[in-house]
XYZ file of C-alpha atoms in Angstrom:
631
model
C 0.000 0.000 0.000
C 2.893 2.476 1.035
C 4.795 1.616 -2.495
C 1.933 1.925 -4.781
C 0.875 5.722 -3.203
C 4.195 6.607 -3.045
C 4.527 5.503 -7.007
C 1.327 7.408 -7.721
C 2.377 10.328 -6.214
C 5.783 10.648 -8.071
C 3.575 9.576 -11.332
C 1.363 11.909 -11.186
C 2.986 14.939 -10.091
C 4.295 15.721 -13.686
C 0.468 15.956 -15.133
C -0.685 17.791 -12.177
C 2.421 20.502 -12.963
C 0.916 24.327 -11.825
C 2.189 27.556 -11.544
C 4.889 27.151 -8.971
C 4.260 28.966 -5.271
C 8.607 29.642 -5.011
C 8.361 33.250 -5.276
C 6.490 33.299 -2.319
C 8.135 30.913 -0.145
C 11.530 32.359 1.880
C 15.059 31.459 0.876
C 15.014 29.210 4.157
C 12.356 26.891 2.688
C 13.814 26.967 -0.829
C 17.046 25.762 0.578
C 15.494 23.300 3.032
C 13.680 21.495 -0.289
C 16.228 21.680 -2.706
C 17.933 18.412 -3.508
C 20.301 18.175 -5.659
C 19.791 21.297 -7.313
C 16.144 20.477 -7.919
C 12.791 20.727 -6.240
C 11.935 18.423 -3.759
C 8.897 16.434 -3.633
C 7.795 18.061 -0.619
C 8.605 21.059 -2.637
C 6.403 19.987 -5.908
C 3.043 18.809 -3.490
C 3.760 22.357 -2.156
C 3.473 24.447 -5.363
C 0.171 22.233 -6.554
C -2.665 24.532 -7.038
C -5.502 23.837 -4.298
C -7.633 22.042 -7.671
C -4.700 19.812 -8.908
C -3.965 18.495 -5.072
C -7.538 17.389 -4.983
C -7.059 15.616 -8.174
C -4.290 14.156 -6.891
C -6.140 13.407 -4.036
C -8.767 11.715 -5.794
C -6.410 9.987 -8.012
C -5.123 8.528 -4.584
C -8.726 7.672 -3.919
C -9.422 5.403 -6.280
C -6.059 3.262 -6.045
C -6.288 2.668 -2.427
C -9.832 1.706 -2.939
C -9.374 -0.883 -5.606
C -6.410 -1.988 -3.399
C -8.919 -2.480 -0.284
C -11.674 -3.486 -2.257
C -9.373 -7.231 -3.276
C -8.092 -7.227 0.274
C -11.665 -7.274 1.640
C -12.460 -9.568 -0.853
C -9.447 -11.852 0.208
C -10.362 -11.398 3.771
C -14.036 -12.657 3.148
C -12.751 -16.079 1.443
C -10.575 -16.762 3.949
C -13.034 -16.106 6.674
C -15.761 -17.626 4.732
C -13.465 -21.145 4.395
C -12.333 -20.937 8.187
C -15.787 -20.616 8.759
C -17.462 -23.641 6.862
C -14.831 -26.455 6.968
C -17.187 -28.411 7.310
C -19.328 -27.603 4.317
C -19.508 -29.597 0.870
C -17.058 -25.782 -0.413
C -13.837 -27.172 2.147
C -12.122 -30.164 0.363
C -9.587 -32.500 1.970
C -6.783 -30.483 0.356
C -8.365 -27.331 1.678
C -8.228 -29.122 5.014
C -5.166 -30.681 5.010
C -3.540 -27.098 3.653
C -4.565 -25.811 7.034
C -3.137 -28.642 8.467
C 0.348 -28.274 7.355
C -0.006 -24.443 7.417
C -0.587 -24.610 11.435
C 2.105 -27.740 11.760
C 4.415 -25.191 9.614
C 3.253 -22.562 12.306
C 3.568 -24.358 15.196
C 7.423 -25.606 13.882
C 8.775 -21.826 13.204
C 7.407 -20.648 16.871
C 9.203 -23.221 18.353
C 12.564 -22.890 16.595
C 11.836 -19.033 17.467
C 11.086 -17.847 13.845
C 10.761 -14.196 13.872
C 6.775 -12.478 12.777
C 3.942 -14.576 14.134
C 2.026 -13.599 10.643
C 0.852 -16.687 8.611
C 2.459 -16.578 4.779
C -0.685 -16.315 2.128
C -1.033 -19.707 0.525
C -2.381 -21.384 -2.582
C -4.519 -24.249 -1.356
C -4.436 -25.904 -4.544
C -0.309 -24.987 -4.982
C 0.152 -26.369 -0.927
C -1.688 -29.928 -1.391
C -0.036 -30.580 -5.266
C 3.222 -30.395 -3.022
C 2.205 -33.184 -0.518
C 3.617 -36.960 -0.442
C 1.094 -39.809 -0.409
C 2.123 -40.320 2.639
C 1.050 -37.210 3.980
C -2.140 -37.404 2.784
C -2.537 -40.347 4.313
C -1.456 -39.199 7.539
C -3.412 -36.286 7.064
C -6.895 -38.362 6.361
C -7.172 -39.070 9.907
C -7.063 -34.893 10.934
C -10.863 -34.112 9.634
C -11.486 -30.083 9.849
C -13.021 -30.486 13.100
C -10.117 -31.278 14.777
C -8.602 -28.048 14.068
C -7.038 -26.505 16.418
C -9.696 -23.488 17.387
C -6.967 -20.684 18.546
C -5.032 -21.581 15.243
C -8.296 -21.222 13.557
C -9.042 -17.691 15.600
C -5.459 -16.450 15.022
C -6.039 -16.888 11.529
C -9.452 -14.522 11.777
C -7.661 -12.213 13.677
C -4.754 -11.774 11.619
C -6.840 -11.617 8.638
C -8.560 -9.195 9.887
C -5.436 -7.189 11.455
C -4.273 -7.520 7.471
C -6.802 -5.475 6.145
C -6.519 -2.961 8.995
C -3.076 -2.474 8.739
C -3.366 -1.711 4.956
C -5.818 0.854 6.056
C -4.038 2.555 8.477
C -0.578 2.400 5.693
C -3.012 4.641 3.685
C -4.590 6.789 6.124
C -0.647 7.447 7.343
C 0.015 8.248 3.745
C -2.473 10.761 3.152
C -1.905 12.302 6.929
C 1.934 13.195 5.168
C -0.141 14.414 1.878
C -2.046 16.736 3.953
C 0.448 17.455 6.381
C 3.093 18.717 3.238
C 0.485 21.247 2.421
C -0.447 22.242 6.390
C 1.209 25.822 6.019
C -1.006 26.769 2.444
C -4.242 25.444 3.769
C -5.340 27.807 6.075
C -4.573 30.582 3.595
C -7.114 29.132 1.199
C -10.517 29.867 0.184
C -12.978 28.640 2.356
C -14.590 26.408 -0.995
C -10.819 25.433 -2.140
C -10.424 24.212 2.034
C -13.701 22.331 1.560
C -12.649 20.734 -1.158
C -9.610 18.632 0.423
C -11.593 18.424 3.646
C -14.718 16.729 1.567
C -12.438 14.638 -0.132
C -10.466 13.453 2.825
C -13.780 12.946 4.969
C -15.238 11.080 1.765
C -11.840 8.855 2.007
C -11.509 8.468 6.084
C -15.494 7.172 5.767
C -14.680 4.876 2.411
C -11.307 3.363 4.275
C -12.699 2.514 7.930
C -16.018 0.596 6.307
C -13.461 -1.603 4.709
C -10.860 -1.561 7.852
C -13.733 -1.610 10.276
C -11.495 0.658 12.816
C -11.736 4.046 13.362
C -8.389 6.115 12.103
C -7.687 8.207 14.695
C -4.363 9.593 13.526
C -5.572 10.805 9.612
C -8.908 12.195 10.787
C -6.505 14.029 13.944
C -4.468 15.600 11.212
C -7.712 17.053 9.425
C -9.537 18.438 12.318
C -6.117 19.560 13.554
C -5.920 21.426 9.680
C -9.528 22.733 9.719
C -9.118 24.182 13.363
C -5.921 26.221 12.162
C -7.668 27.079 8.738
C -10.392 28.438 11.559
C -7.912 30.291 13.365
C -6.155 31.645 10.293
C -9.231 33.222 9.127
C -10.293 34.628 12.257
C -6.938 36.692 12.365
C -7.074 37.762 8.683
C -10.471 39.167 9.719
C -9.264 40.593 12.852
C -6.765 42.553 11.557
C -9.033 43.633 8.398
C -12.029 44.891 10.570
C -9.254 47.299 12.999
C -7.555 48.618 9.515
C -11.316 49.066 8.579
C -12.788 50.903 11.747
C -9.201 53.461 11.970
C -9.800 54.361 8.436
C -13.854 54.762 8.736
C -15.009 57.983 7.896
C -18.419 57.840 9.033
C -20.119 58.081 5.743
C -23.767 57.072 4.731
C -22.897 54.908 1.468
C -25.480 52.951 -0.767
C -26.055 49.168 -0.248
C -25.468 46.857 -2.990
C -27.706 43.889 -3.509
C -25.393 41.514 -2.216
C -25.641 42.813 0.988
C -29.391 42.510 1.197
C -28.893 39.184 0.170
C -26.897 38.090 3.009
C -29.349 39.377 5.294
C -32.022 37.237 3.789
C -30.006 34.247 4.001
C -30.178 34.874 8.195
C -33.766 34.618 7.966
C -34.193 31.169 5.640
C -31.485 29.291 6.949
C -29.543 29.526 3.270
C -25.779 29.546 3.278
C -24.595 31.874 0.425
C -22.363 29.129 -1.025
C -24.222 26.263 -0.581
C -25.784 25.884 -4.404
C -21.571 26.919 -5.703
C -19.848 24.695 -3.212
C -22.630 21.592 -4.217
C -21.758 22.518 -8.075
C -18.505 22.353 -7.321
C -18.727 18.866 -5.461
C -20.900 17.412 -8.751
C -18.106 18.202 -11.016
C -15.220 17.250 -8.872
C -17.377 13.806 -7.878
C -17.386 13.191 -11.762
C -13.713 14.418 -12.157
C -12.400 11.409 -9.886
C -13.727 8.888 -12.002
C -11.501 9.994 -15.022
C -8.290 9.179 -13.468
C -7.120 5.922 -13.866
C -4.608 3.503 -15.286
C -4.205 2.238 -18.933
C -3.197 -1.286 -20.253
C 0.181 -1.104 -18.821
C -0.649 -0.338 -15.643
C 0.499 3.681 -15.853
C -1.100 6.360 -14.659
C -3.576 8.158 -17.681
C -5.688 11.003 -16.691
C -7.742 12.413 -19.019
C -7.082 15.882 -20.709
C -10.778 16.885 -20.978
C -11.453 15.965 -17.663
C -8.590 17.673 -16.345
C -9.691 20.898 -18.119
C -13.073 20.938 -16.571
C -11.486 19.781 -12.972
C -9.228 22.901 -13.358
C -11.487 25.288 -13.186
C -13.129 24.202 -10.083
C -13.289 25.620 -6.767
C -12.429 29.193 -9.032
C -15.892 31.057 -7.170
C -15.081 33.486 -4.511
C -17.096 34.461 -1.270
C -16.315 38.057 -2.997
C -13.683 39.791 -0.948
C -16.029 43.272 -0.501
C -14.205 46.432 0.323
C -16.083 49.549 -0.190
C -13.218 51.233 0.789
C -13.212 53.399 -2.598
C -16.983 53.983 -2.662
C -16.589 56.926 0.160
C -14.586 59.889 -1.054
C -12.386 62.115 0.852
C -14.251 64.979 2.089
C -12.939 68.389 0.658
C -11.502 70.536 3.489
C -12.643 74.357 3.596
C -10.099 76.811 4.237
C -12.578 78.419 7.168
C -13.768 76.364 9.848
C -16.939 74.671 8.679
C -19.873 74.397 10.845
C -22.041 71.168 11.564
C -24.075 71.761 8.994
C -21.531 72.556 6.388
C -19.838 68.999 7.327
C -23.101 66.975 6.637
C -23.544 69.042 3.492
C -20.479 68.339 2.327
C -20.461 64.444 3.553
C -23.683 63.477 1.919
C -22.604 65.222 -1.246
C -19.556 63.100 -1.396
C -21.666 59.986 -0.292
C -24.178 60.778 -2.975
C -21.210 61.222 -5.947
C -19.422 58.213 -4.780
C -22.791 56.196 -4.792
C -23.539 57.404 -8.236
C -19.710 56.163 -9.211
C -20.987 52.693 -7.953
C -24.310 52.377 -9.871
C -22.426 53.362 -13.201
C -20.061 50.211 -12.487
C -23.013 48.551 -12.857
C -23.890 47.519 -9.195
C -27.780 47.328 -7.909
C -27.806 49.368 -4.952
C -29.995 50.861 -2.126
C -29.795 53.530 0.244
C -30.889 51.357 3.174
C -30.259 47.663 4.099
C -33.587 46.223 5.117
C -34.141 43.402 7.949
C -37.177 42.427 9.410
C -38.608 44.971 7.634
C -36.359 48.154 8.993
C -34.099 50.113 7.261
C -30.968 50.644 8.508
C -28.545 53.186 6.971
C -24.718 51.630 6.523
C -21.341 52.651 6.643
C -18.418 50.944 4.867
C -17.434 49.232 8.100
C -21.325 48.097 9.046
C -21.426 46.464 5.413
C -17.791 44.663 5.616
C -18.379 43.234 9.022
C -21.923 41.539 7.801
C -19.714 40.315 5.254
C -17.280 38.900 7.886
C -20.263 37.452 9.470
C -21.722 35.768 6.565
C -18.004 33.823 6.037
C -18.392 32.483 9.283
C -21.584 31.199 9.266
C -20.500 29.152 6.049
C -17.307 27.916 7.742
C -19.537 26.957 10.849
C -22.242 25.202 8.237
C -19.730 23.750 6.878
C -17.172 22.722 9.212
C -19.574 21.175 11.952
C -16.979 19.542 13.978
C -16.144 23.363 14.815
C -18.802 25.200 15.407
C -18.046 25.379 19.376
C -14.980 27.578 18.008
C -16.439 29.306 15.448
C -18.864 30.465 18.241
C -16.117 31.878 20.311
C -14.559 33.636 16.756
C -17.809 35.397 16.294
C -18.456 36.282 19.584
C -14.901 37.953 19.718
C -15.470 40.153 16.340
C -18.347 41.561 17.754
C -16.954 42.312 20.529
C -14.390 44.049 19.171
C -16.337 45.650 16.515
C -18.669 46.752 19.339
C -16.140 48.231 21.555
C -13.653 50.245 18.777
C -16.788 52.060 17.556
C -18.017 53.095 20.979
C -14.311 54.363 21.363
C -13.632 56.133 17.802
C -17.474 57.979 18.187
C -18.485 58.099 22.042
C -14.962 58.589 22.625
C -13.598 60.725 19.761
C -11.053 58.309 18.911
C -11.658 58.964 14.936
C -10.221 62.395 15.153
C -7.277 60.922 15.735
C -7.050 58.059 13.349
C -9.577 58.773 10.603
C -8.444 62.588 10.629
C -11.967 64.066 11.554
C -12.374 67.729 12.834
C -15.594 66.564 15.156
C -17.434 63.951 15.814
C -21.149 65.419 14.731
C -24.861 64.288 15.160
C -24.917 62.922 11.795
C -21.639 60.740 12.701
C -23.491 59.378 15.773
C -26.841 58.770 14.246
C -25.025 56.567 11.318
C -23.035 54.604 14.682
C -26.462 54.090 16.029
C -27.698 52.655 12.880
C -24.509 50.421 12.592
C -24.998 49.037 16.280
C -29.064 48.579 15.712
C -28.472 46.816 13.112
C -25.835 44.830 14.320
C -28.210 44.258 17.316
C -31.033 43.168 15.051
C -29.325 40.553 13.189
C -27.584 38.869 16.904
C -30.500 36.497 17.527
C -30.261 35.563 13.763
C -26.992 34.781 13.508
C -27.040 33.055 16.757
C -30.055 30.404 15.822
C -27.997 29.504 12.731
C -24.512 28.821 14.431
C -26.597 27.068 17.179
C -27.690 24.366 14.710
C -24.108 22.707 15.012
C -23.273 23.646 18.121
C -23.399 20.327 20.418
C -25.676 20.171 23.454
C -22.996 20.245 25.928
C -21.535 23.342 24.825
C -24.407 25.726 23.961
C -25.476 26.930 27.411
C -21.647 28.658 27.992
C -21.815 29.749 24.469
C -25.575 31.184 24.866
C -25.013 32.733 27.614
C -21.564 34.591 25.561
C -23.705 35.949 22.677
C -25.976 36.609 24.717
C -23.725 39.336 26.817
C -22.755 40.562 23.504
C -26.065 41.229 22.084
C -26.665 43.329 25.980
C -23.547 45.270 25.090
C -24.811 46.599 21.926
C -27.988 47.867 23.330
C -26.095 49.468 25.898
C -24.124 50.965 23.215
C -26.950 51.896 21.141
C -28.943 53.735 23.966
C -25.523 55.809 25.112
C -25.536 57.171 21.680
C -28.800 58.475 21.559
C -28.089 59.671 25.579
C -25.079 61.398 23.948
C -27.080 63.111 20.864
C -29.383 64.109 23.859
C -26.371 65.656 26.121
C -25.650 67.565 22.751
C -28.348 69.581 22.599
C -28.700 70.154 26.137
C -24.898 71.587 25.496
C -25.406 73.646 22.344
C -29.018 75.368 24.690
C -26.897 76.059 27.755
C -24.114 77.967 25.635
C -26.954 80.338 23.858
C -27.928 80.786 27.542
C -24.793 81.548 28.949
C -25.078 84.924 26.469
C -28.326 85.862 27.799
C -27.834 88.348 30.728
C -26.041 91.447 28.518
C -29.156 90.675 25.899
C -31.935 91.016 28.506
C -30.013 93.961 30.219
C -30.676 95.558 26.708
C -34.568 94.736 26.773
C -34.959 97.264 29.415
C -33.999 100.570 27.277
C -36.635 102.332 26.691
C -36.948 102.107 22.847
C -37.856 99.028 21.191
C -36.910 99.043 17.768
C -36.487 95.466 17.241
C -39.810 93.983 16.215
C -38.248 89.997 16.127
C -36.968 87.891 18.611
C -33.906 87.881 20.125
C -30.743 86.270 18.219
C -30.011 83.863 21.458
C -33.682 82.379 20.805
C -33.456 82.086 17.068
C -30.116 80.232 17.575
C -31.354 77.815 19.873
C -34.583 77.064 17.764
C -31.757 76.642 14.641
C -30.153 73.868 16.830
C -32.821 71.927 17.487
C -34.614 71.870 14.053
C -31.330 70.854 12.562
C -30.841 68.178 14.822
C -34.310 67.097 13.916
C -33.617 67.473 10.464
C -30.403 65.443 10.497
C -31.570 62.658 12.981
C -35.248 62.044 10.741
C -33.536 61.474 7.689
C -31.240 59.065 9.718
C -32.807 57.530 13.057
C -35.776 55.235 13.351
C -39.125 57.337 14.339
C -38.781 55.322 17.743
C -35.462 56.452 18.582
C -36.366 60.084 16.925
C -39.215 59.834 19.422
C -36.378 59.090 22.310
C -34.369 61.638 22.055
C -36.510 64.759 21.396
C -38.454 63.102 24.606
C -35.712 64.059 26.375
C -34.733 67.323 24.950
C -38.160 68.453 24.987
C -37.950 68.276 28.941
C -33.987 69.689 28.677
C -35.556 73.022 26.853
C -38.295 73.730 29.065
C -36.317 73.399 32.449
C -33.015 75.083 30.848
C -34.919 78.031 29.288
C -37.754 78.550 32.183
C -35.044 78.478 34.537
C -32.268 80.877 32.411
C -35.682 83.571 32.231
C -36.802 83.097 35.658
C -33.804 84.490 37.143
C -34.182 88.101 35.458
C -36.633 90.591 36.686
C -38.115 91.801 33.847
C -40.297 95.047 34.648
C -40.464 97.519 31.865
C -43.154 97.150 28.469
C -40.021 96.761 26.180
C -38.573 93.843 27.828
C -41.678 92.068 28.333
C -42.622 92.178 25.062
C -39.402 90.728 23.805
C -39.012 87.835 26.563
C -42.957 87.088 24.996
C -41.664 87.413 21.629
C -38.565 85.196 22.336
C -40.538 82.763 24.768
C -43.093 82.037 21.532
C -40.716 81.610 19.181
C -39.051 78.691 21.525
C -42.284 76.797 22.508
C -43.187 76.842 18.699
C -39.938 74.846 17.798
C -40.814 72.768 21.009
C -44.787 72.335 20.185
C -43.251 70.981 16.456
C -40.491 68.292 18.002
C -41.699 64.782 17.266
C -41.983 63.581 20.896
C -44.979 61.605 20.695
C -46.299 62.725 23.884
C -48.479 65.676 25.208
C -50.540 66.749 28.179
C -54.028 65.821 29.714
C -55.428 69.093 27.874
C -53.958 67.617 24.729
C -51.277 70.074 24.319
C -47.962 68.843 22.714
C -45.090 68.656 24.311
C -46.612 70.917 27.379
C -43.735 71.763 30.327
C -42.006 74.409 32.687
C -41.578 76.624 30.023
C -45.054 76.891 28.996
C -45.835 77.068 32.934
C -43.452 79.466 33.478
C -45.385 81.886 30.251
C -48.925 81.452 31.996
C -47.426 82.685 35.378
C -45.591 85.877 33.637
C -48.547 86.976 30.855
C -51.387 84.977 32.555
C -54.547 85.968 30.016
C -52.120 87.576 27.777
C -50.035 84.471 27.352
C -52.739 83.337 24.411
């Protein structure tokens, strides 16, 4: 078994010949493989394209199956014969062959003959060899007076045969795999799957034929998918931190892709599932062209080979939408909130018009469960991250405990940069931002809310593999995960909230030298004061920014909360003037309706018993200083 896969291997190599992998190995390895000036065959499995080692593989396959498939039938004549020596199939020769094989036994143990294993034997050659005389002398010994441990140590050796040719190949392909252990975690997920299938397909094939489990080959491949696992994780680890730094904090259009991962939470349907099961039809029909011809040589046919090449080729598309957000152009004056935004959703709005003439389907929002949610470039690559991970848990089942923990650690970590580059300013330090505005927090709140709405989703699917045993530590992990995101998401709309309550108090602060002015005795000034019209600016842009953004419910949340902010702050900043004259009551009147207009307008979603919106301290405060006149 170990010569013929060793003489496949160093057959086949030449036809399965690929662009070689040298350039990117170090001068180390190159050294370490060379022999002889050449490449070794460590060296040649190495540079083998993911497709040609599977065909190899299979090619592999087949020979070690036709080699167990005449040892199995070997195994079930000689079991079937020590089995019915008594029966009209076990002639005297067949008898008397046993006969002289366990006398022949019997006489090596006790001159201390080496191996206990019984030679294979020709009944038919054994008896043509016998004297006359030992026939005779053999006529006497009928089958039934065979020795039963002989007969048992025959069964058991036979069957130790048959296992022993199993495990030769399952130690063979263990070096196979174990050649190619530093390329295979840097593969595709589908080219992975492919040698995992393949080796799973030939672990199962092997041990119905052995009838013992092979503990060391199907070690080496869990050992291989755990560090493809790992591998994978990283590469995404590092990705989603280069991602977050550079973030911008953009609103940028959803291609359909997206939306189509997001359905795939909701039925169950892994994105690959119908390419990976294409890809196993063809490869399934690939294995059957490689064989041998007349003369016993390897042949593998060309057409075949053709159509086997260009397997495993589809890619869970590596999405960056790094490009789709342009820089924002920089004013030479200090630009105000509202210049930012304009200037940020005109870039977002150029760069999304850049994407639909490539020829990409896109939305503004990414629905789920029938919510929009508006997306940044980092929201959209990390459901993307997501997605991979539910495929390598669907299809890796023997992980999905540690895919768990992977997924549990990206959110995390996805969870806990954001709140630090937006609640804690961190992105005008590595993404180069001047502030951190409304509009960048309402986009983070749609990010987390959405992140937060897809958590119980992505958890029932992993949970399908996960076993029993482990899924109460792992629940109770997502679980704290999915808590820290609502936190999250309820601190940013607290913070949006603090905002305003900011941006009143500091039109306040400039009150006292305006009201001083109320009391001169000519009132020219028919409007309300520029402290009042300020503050009413504030709010109705942060209503304008946060409706086009925000959910109504968390629209409703906030200006909740800053409805009761700008009646204390304001009743209270008034209250402490004594305002006497005409002139000055007139204009705190004048400025006082102006301010419980923009409050009476703020989509709260509450009012008083009288049915008055939005109804406070200010508006007590008004009746208590005009009384009839305050209608």
């Amino acid at each position: 078994m170990k010569t013929t896969i060793k003489n496949a291997v160093a057959e086949l190599l030449p036809a399965f010949s690929a662009q070689s992998l040298e350039s990117e190995r170090t001068s180390a390895e190159r050294t370490a493989d060379t022999d002889g000036g050449g490449l070794s065959l460590a060296s040649k499995l190495r540079s083998l394209s993911s497709e040609n080692f599977v065909l190899l593989l299979s090619a592999i396959f087949n020979i070690v199956q036709a080699h167990l498939v005449q040892a199995a039938e070997v195994k079930k004549a000689i079991e079937w014969i020590m089995c019915n020596v008594d029966g009209h199939y076990a002639a005297d020769s067949v008898a008397a062959a046993i006969s002289v094989g366990a006398a022949t036994a019997e006489t090596a143990y006790e001159s201390g003959s080496q191996g206990s294993s019984l030679l294979p034997f020709s009944p038919q050659r054994s008896t043509s060899k016998l004297t006359s005389s030992q026939l005779k002398s053999n006529d006497a010994a009928s089958p039934s007076n065979i020795s039963r441990n002989f007969r048992a140590d025959v069964l058991r050796e036979n069957t130790e045969a048959v296992f022993a040719a199993c495990d030769a190949a399952h130690g063979r392909w263990a070096k196979l795999l174990g050649v190619r252990a530093v390329l295979h975690p840097k593969l595709r997920l589908v080219e992975f799957l492919s040698i995992y299938n393949i080796t799973q397909e030939f672990i199962t094939a092997t041990e119905k034929i052995g009838g013992r489990l092979g503990y060391s080959i199907r070690g080496t491949m869990q050992s291989q998918a755990k560090g493809f696992v790992d591998f994978q994780h990283e590469m995404r680890m590092t990705k989603i931190k280069a991602v977050l730094d550079q973030e911008t904090w953009v609103e940028v259009d959803v291609p359909d892709e997206f939306q189509a991962i997001v359905a795939s939470l909701f039925y169950s349907e892994p994105l690959i599932s119908e390419a990976l099961n294409d890809t196993q039809v063809e490869m399934t029909t690939s294995y059957g062209e490689v064989g041998t011809s007349n003369d016993g040589s390897f042949v593998i046919d060309n057409e075949a080979q053709n159509a086997a090449q260009k397997l495993v080729r589809m890619n869970s598309t590596e999405v960056s939408l790094q490009n789709s957000v342009q820089k924002k152009s920089t004013p030479s004056t200090e630009p105000t909130e509202s210049n930012k935004v304009m200037t940020a959703t005109s870039s977002a709005q150029h760069n999304n018009h850049k994407v639909k003439e490539r020829g990409k389907s896109t939305s503004q929002t990414l629905s789920c469960g029938g919510v929009g949610y508006h997306m940044v470039n980092c929201g959209l690559i990390l459901l993307k991250m997501l997605s991979e991970y539910m495929d390598m848990n669907n299809y890796l089942p023997t992980l999905s405990s540690e895919v768990v923990h992977r997924v549990v650690e990206i959110l995390k970590f996805f969870n806990t940069r954001t709140c630090q580059l937006i609640l804690g300013a961190g992105a005008m330090q590595v993404s180069g931002l001047k502030s951190i505005t409304s509009k960048h927090l309402a986009l983070a709140s749609q990010v987390i809310s959405f992140v937060y709405a897809i958590i119980p989703e992505i958890r029932r699917v992993l949970f399908l593999k996960v076993p029993e045993a482990r899924k109460a530590l792992l629940l109770s992990e997502i679980d704290r995960v999915a808590q820290d995101y609502k936190v999250h998401q309820e601190e940013i709309l607290t913070k949006l909230v603090q905002i305003m309550r900011e941006r009143v108090l500091y039109h306040l602060r400039k009150l006292p030298p305006v009201v001083e002015s109320w009391n001169r005795p000519v009132d020219t000034d028919s409007q309300p004061s520029l402290i009042a019209k300020e503050i009413v600016k504030e709010v109705n842009y942060l209503q304008r920014i946060l409706s086009r953004t925000l959910h109504e419910a968390d629209i409703q949340a906030i200006f909740r909360q800053v409805v009761i902010d700008l009646h204390k702050e304001t009743s209270e900043a008034f209250s402490r003037f004594e305002i006497s004259s005409p002139q000055a009551k007139g204009r705190l009147h004048r400025d006082i309706t102006l301010i419980l207009g923009c409050i009476r307008s703020l989509p709260s979603g509450s009012s008083s018993e009288s049915g008055t919106l939005n109804w406070g301290q200010l508006d007590e405060f008004f009746l208590q200083r005009f009384g009839s006149e305050a209608g």
